[in-house]
Short mmCIF file of N, CA and C in Angstrom, two decimals:
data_model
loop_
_atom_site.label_atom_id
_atom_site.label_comp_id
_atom_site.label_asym_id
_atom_site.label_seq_id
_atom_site.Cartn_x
_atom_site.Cartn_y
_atom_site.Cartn_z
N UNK Y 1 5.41 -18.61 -9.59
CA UNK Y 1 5.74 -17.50 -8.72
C UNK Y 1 5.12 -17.63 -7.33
N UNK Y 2 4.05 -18.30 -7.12
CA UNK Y 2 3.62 -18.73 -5.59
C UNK Y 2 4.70 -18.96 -4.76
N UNK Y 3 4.20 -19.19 -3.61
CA UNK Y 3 5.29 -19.55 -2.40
C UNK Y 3 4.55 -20.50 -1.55
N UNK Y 4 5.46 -21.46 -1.48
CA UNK Y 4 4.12 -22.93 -0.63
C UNK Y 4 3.83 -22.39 0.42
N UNK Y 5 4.34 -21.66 1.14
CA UNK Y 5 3.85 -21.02 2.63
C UNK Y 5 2.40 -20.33 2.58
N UNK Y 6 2.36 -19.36 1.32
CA UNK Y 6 1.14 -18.78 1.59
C UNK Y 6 0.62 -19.32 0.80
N UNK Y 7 1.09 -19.89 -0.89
CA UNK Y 7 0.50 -20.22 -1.85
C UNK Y 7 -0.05 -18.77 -2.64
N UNK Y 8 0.74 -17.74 -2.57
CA UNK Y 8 -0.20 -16.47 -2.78
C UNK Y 8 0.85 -15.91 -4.26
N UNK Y 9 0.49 -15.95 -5.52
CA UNK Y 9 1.00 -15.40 -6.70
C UNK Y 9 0.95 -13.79 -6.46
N UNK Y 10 1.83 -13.07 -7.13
CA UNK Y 10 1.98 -11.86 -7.34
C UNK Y 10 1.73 -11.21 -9.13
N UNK Y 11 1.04 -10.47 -8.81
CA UNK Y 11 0.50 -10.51 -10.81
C UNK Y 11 1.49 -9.72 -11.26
N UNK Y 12 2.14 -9.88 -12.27
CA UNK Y 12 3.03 -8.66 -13.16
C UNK Y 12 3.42 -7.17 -12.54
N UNK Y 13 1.61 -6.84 -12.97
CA UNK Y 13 1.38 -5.41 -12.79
C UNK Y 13 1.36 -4.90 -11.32
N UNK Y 14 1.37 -5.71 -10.31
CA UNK Y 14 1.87 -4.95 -8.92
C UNK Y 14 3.13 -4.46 -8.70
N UNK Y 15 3.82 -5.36 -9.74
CA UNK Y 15 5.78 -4.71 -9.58
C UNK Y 15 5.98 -3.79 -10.93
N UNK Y 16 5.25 -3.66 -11.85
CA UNK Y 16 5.30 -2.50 -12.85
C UNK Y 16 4.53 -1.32 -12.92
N UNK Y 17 3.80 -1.39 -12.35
CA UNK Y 17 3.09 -0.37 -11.35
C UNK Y 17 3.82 0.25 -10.51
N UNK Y 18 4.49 -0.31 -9.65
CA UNK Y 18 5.12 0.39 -8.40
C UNK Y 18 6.63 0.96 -9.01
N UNK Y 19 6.88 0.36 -10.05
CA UNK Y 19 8.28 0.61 -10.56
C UNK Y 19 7.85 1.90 -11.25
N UNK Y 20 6.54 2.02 -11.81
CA UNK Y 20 6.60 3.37 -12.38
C UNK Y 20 6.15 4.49 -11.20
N UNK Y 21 5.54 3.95 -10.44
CA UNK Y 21 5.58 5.16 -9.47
C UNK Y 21 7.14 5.55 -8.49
N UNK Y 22 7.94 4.29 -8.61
CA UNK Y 22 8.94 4.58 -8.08
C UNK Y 22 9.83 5.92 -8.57
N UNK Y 23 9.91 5.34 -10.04
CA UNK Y 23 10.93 6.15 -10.86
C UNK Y 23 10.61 7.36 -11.96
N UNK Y 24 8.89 7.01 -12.34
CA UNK Y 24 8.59 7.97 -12.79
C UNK Y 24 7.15 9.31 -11.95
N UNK Y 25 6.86 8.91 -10.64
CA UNK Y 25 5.94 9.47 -10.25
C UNK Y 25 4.57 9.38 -11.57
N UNK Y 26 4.17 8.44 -11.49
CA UNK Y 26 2.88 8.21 -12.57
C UNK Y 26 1.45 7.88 -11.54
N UNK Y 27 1.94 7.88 -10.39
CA UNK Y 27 0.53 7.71 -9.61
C UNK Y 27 1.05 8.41 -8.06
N UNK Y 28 0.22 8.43 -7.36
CA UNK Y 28 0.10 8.92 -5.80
C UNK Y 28 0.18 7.74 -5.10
N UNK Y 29 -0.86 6.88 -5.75
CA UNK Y 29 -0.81 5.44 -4.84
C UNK Y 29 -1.19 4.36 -5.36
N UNK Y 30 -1.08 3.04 -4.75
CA UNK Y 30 -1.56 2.16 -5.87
C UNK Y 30 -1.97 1.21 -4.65
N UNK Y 31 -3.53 0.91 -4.75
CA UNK Y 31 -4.22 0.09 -3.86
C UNK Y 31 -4.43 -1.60 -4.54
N UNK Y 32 -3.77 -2.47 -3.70
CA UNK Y 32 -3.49 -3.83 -3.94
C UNK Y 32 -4.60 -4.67 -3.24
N UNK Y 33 -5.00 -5.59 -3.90
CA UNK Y 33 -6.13 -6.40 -3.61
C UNK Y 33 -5.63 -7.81 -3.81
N UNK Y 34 -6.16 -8.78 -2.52
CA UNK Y 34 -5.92 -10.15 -2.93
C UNK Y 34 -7.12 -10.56 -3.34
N UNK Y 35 -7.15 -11.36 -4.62
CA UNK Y 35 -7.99 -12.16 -5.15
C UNK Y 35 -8.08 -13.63 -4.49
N UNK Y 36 -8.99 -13.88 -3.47
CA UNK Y 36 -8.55 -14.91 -2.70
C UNK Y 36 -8.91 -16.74 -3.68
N UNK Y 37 -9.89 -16.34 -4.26
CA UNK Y 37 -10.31 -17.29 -5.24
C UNK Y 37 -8.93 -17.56 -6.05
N UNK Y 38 -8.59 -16.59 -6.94
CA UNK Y 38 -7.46 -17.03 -7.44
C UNK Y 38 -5.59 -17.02 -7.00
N UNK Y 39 -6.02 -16.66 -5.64
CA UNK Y 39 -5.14 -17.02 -4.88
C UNK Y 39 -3.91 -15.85 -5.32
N UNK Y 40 -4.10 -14.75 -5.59
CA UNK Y 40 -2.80 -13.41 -6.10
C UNK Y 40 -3.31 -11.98 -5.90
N UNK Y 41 -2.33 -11.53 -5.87
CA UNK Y 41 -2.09 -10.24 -5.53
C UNK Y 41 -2.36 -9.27 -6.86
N UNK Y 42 -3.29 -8.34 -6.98
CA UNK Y 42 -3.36 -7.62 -8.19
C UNK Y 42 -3.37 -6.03 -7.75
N UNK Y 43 -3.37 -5.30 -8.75
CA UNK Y 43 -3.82 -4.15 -8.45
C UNK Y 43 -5.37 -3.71 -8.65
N UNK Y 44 -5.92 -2.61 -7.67
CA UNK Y 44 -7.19 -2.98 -7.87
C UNK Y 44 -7.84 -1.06 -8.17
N UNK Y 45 -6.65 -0.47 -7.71
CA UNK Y 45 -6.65 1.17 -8.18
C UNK Y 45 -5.51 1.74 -8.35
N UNK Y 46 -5.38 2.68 -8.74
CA UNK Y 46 -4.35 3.74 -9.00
C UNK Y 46 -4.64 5.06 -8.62
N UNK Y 47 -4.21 6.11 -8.02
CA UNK Y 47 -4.25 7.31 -7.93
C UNK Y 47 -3.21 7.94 -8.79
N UNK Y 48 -4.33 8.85 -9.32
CA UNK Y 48 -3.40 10.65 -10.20
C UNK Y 48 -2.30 10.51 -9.04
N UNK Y 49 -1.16 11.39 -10.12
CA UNK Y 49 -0.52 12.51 -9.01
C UNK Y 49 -0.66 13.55 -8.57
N UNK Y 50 -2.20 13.91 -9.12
CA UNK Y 50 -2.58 15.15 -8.64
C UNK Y 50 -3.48 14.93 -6.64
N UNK Y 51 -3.65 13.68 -7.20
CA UNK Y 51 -4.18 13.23 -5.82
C UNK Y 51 -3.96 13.34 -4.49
N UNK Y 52 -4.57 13.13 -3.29
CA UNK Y 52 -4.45 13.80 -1.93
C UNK Y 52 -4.21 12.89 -0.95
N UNK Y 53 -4.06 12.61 0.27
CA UNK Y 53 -3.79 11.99 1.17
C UNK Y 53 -5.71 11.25 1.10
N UNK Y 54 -6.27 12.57 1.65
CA UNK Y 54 -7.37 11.80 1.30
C UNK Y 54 -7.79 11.01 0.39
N UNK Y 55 -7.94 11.60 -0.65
CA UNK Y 55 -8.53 10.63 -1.93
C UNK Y 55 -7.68 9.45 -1.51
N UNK Y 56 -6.32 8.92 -1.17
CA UNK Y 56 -5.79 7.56 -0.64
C UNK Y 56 -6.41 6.59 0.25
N UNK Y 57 -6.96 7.72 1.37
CA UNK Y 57 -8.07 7.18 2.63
C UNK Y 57 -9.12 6.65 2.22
N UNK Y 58 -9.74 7.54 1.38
CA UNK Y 58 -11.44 7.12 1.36
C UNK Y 58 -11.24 5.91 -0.06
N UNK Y 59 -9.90 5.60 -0.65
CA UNK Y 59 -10.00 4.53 -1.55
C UNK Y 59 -9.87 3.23 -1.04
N UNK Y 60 -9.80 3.21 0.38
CA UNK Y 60 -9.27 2.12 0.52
C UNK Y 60 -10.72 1.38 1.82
N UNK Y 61 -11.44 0.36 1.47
CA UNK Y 61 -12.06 -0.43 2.15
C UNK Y 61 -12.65 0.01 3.35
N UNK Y 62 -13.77 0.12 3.76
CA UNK Y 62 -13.94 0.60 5.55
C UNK Y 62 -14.06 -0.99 6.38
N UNK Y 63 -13.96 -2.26 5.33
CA UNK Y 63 -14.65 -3.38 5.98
C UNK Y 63 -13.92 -4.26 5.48
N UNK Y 64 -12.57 -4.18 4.76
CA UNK Y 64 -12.12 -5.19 4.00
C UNK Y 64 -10.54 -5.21 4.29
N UNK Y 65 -9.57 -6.25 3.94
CA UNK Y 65 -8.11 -5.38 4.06
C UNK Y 65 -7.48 -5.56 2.81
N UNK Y 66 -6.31 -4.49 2.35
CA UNK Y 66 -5.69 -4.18 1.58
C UNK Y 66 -4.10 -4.21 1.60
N UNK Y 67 -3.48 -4.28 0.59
CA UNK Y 67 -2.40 -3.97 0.50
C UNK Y 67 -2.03 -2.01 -0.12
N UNK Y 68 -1.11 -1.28 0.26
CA UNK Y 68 -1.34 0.00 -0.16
C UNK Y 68 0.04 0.55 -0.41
N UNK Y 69 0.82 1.33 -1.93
CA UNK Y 69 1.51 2.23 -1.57
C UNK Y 69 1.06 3.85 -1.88
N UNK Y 70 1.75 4.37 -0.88
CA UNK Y 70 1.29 5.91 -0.97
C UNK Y 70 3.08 6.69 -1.00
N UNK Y 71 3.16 7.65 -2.27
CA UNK Y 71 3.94 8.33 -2.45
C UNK Y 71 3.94 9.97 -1.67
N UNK Y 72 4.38 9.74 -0.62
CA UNK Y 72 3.91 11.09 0.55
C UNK Y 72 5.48 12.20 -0.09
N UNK Y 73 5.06 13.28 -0.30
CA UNK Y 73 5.60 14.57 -0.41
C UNK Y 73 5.48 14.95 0.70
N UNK Y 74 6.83 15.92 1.14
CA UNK Y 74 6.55 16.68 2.34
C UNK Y 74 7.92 17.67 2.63
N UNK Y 75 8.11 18.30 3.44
CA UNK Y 75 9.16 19.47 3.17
C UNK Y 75 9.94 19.07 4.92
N UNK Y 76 11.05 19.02 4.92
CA UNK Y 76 11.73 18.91 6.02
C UNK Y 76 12.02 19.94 6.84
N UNK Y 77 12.30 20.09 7.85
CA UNK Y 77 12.44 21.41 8.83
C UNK Y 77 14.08 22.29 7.89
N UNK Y 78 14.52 21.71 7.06
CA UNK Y 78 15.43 22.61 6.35
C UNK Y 78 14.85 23.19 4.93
N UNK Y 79 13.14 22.60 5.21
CA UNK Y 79 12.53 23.62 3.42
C UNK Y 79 12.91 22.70 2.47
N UNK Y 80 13.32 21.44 2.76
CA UNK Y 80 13.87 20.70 1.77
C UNK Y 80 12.64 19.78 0.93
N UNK Y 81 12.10 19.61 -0.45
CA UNK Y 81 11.20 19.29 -1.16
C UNK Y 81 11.52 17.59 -0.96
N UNK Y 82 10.78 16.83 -0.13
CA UNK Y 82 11.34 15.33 -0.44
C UNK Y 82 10.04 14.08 -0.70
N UNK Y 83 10.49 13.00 -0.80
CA UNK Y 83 9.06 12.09 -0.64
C UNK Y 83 9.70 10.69 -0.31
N UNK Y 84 8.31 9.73 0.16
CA UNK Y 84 9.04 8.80 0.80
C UNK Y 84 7.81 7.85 0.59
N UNK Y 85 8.54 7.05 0.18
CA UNK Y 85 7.30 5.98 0.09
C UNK Y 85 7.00 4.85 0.80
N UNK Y 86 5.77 4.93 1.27
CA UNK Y 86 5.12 4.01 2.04
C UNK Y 86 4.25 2.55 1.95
N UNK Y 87 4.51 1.52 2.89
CA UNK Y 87 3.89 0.99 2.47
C UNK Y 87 2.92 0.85 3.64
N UNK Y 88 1.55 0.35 3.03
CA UNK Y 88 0.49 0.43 4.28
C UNK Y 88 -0.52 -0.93 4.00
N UNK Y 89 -0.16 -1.32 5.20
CA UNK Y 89 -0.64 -2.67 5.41
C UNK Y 89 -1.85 -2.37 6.39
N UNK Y 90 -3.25 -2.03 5.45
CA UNK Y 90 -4.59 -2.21 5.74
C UNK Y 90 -5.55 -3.35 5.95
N UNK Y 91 -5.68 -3.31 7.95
CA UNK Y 91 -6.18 -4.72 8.29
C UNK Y 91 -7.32 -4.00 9.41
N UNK Y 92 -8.72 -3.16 8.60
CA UNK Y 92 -9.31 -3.14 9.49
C UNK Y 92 -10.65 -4.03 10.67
N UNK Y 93 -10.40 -3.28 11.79
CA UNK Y 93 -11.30 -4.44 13.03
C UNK Y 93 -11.98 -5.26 12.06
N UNK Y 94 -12.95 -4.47 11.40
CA UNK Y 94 -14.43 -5.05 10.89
C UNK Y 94 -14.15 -5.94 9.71
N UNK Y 95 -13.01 -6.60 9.30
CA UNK Y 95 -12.30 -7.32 8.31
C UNK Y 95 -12.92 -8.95 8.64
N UNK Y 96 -13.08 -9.14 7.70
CA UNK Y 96 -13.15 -11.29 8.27
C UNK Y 96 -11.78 -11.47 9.01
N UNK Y 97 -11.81 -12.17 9.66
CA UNK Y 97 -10.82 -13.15 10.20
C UNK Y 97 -9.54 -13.66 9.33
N UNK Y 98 -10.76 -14.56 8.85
CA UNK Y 98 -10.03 -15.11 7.47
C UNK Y 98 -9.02 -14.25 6.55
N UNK Y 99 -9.58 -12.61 5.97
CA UNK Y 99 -9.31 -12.39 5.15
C UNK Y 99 -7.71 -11.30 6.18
N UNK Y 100 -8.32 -11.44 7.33
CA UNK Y 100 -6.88 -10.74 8.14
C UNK Y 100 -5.97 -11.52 7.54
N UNK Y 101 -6.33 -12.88 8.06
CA UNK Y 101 -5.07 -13.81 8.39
C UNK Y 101 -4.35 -14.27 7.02
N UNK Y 102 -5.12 -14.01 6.09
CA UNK Y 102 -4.01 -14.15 4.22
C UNK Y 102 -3.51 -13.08 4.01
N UNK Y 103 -3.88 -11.83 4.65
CA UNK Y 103 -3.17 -10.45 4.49
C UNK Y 103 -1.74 -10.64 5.13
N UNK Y 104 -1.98 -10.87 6.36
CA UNK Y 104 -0.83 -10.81 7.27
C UNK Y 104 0.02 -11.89 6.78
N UNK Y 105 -0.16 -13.19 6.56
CA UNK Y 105 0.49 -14.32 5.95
C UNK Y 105 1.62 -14.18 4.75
N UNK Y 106 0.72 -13.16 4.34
CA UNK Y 106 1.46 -12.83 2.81
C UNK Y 106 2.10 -11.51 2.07
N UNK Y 107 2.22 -10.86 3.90
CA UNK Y 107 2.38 -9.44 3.17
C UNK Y 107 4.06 -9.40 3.29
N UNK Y 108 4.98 -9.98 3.70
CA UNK Y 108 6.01 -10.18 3.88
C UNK Y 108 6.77 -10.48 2.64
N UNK Y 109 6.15 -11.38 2.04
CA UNK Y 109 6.45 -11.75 0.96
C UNK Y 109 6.04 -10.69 -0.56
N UNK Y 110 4.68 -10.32 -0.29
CA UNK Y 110 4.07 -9.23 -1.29
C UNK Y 110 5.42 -7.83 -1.00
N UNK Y 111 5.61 -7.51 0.34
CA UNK Y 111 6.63 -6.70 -0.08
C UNK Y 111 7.78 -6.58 -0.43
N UNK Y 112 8.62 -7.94 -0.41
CA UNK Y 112 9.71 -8.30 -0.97
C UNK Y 112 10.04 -7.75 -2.53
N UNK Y 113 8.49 -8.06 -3.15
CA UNK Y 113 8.46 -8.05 -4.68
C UNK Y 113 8.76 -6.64 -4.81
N UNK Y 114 8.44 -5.34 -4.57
CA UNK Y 114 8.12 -4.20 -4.48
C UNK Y 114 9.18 -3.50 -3.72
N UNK Y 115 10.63 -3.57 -4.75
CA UNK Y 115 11.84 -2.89 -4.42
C UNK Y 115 11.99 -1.68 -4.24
N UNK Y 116 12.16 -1.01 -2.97
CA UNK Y 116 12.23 0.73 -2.80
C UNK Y 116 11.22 1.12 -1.89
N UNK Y 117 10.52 0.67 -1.33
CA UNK Y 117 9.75 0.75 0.23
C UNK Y 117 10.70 1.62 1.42
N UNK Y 118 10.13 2.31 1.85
CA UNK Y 118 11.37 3.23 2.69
C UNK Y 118 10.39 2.97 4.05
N UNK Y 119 8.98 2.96 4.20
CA UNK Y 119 8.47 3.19 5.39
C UNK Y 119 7.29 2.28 5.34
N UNK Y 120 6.65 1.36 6.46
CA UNK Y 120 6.13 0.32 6.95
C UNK Y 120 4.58 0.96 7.23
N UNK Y 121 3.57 1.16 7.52
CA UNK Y 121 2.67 1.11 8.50
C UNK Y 121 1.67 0.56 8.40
N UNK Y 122 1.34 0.03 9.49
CA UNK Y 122 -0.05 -1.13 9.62
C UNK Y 122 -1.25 -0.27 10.36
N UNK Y 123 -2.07 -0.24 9.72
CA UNK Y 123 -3.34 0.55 10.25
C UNK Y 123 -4.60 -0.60 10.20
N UNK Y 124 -5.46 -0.36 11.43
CA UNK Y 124 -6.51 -0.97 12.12
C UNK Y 124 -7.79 0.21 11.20
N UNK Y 125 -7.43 1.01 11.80
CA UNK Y 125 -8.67 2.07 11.17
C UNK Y 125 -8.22 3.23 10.86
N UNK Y 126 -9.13 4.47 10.18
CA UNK Y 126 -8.67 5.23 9.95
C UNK Y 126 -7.52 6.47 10.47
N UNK Y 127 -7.83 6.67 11.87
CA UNK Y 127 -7.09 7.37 12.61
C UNK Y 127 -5.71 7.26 12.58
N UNK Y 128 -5.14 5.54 12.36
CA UNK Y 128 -3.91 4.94 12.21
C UNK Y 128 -3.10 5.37 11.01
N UNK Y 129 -3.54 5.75 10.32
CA UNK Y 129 -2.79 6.77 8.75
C UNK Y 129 -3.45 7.62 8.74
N UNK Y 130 -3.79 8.69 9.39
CA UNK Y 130 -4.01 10.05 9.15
C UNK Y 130 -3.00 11.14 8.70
N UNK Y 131 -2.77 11.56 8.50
CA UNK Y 131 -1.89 12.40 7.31
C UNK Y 131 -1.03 12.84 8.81
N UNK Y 132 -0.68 13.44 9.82
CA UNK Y 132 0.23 13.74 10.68
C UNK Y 132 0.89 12.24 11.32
N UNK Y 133 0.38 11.12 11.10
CA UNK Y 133 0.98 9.85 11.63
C UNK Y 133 2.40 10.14 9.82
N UNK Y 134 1.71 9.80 8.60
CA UNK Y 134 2.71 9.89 7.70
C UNK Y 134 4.14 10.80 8.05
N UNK Y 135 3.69 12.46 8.32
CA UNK Y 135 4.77 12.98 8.16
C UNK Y 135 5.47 12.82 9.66
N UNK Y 136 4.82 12.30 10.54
CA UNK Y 136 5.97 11.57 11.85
C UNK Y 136 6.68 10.82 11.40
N UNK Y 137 6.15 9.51 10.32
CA UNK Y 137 6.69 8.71 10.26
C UNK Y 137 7.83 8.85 9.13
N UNK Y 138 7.24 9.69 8.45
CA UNK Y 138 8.57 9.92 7.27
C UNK Y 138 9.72 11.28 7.33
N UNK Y 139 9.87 11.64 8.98
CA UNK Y 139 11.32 12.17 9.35
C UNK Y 139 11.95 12.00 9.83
#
């Protein structure tokens, strides 16, 4: 399942994971970690669905980068109940170099696997996904 470009495997459970949050809402979010030693993509948390924008924030690295989806609820200017799922490509300043440059290398491909992605965003630091950037981005 590698790809000679990045050389980067995708484990099972990142696409059965996301398939159940797709179709059955079984998590809020699911925070993806590369194992650089063994060269793949795993999952490394899960959020309840009782869970918050925050609890998504403070799960995710202040010094490291991540792969991230977050299942955002939110109500449209017609009252309409909807959600949209995101994906968030976490590459902050204080990150190695190194560990930027296998994130970015391979996230193209990591999201290919992960059918039903509606919305993109790449955040540096926290301010960059703050809960009013989401619901801009998901109307």
């Amino acid at each position: 399942m590698a790809n000679a470009a990045s050389g980067m495997a995708v484990h099972d459970d990142c696409k059965l994971k996301f398939l159940e949050l797709k179709a059955k809402r079984t998590y809020r979010f699911i925070v993806y970690k590369i194992e650089e030693q063994q060269k793949q993509v795993v999952v490394e948390k899960l959020g309840e669905p009782g869970q918050s924008h925050d609890d998504f924030a403070a799960s995710l690295p202040v010094d490291e980068c991540r792969y991230a989806i977050f299942d955002f609820d939110f109500v449209t200017a017609e009252n309409c109940q909807k959600s949209k799922i995101f994906f968030v490509a976490w590459s902050p300043d204080t990150a190695r170099v190194r560990s930027k440059m296998i994130y970015a290398s391979s996230k193209d491909r990591f999201k290919r696997e992960l059918d039903g992605i509606q919305v993109e965003l790449q955040a540096t630091d926290p301010t960059e996904m703050d809960l009013d950037i989401f619901k801009s981005r998901a109307n």
